Amino acid sequence: MRSWTGSWRWIMLILFAWGTLLFYIGGHLVRDNEHPDHSSRELSRILAKLERLKLQNEDLRRMAESLRMPEGANDQGAAVGRVHALEEQLLKAKEQIENYRKQSGYAGPGKEHEVLRRRVENGAKELWFFVQSELKKLKKLEGNKLQRHVDVLLSDIGHQERSVMTDLYYLSQVDGTGDWREKEAKDLTELVQRRITYVQNPKDCSKAKKLVCNINKGCGYGCQLHHVVYCFMIAYGTQRTLILESQSWRYATGGWETVFRPVSETCTERAGASTGHWSGEANDKDVQVIELPIVDSLHPRPPYLPLAVPEDLADRLIRVHGDPAVWWVSQFVKYLIRPQPWLEKEIEEATRKLGFRHPVIGVHVRRTDKVGTEAAFHPIEEYMIHVEEHFELLARRMHIDKKRVYLATDDPSLLQEAKSKYPNYEFISDNSISWSAGLHNRYTENSLRGVILDIHFLSQADFLVCTFSSQ
């Protein structure tokens, strides 16, 4: 028979060790209050210790329960009293643990976060006070004095705006949020790409539901890509495998797959038990193969087109991206334009040949057939205003060794004009691409190569200046 005295000694030893550990953690809490930017790793270790304390607390409770009925009848009253005292101590300790858990559940923003937040707040207030004061002065000015004052005012406001934007940038990076944002964007991209790959590669193509889309819409590359993306989004939304028909494509007669990777590795044939034209998801549920018209004449319109995003990803997308619908569309473009090995090699060679490197701002100037029909003429000066403003902003947080601009245009004369007007800039451009974009050369494989290179380099730029007059 185990003696009562021996058991009590063991319990006292455990309580002593437990109390020492609690005192140690309490010391950490005091020190953390002196350092509000204490690392999250330390907080995680403390919470882990709390979990162990909780387990020890439960062990002690079970031991106390076992002491409720001592094996000997003698000293039963004294034993019960000691057990009750022990239980009271355990309950009190448990309350302390819960209180500490509530206090440490959120340590609050770090010091750097709060300093930057207040700096942004003060910067916004000062900007308003400055504008308010300067506008009152304008009331009293006339003629040339007014023009000069307006010019100075715009310059000063620009400095204020860049100061606030720089603080906002740093605020977006503190406490690991910049790294979190980058990782979350990468994780979301990988998740969506896996989902698309799954739908596009059914195990049994003969039984899979399919949506057929023909790329040969009577327009240019950007317009055709938009058409295919809409088809793809509808196919994904209805959980059908996209079959892309691209034979005799005006840009590559061999078809889409001669330039980009196939949209499916396991299912490329449109054959099926039943075929029909799009009449709405509900009406087409029993039809295996659906043919989709061009998006302009699509009726009824499904709920999967922009600006829709998947409900299960919406909250994550809103946190990580300022325009979730744009991000969602880009996932289908990313999947569609995966280059074939020969094209990937050409992109790498062009990168080395052009000397494309960061920091660099992309500028897209569309002219030729767009001017006077779908868009107005915009001189290079209009674009360069925004280029200069962004370089001034970048200079506040990084060293700018050279102000580089990647110029994509269908006007071959623009490159020399830009170089002569802005000698302090390094313009990166391939004029042969501009020539291939001319009306007489546009629908060729060489022109397609140029379009793809332009899109690639513009996507890699640190900032983009363009109009919405081109697809």
mmCIF file of N, CA and C in Angstrom, residues 278-281 283 298-302:
data_model
loop_
_atom_site.group_PDB
_atom_site.id
_atom_site.type_symbol
_atom_site.label_atom_id
_atom_site.label_comp_id
_atom_site.label_asym_id
_atom_site.label_seq_id
_atom_site.Cartn_x
_atom_site.Cartn_y
_atom_site.Cartn_z
ATOM 1 N N TRP A 278 -24.394 26.485 -76.309
ATOM 2 C CA TRP A 278 -24.627 27.052 -74.975
ATOM 3 C C TRP A 278 -26.051 27.592 -74.862
ATOM 4 N N SER A 279 -26.757 27.127 -73.805
ATOM 5 C CA SER A 279 -28.102 27.644 -73.527
ATOM 6 C C SER A 279 -28.286 27.909 -72.044
ATOM 7 N N GLY A 280 -27.184 27.967 -71.315
ATOM 8 C CA GLY A 280 -27.251 28.192 -69.876
ATOM 9 C C GLY A 280 -26.845 26.939 -69.119
ATOM 10 N N GLU A 281 -26.192 27.122 -68.003
ATOM 11 C CA GLU A 281 -25.655 25.987 -67.253
ATOM 12 C C GLU A 281 -26.732 24.986 -66.861
ATOM 13 N N ASN A 283 -29.652 24.382 -68.268
ATOM 14 C CA ASN A 283 -30.202 23.682 -69.433
ATOM 15 C C ASN A 283 -29.211 22.699 -70.053
ATOM 16 N N LEU A 298 -22.882 35.922 -76.142
ATOM 17 C CA LEU A 298 -23.161 34.889 -75.140
ATOM 18 C C LEU A 298 -24.462 35.202 -74.394
ATOM 19 N N HIS A 299 -25.395 34.259 -74.431
ATOM 20 C CA HIS A 299 -26.662 34.428 -73.720
ATOM 21 C C HIS A 299 -27.267 33.049 -73.403
ATOM 22 N N PRO A 300 -27.695 32.871 -72.159
ATOM 23 C CA PRO A 300 -27.591 33.773 -71.013
ATOM 24 C C PRO A 300 -26.161 33.825 -70.466
ATOM 25 N N ARG A 301 -25.819 34.931 -69.863
ATOM 26 C CA ARG A 301 -24.471 35.095 -69.320
ATOM 27 C C ARG A 301 -24.371 34.365 -67.986
ATOM 28 N N PRO A 302 -23.365 33.524 -67.830
ATOM 29 C CA PRO A 302 -23.192 32.786 -66.573
ATOM 30 C C PRO A 302 -22.635 33.699 -65.480
#
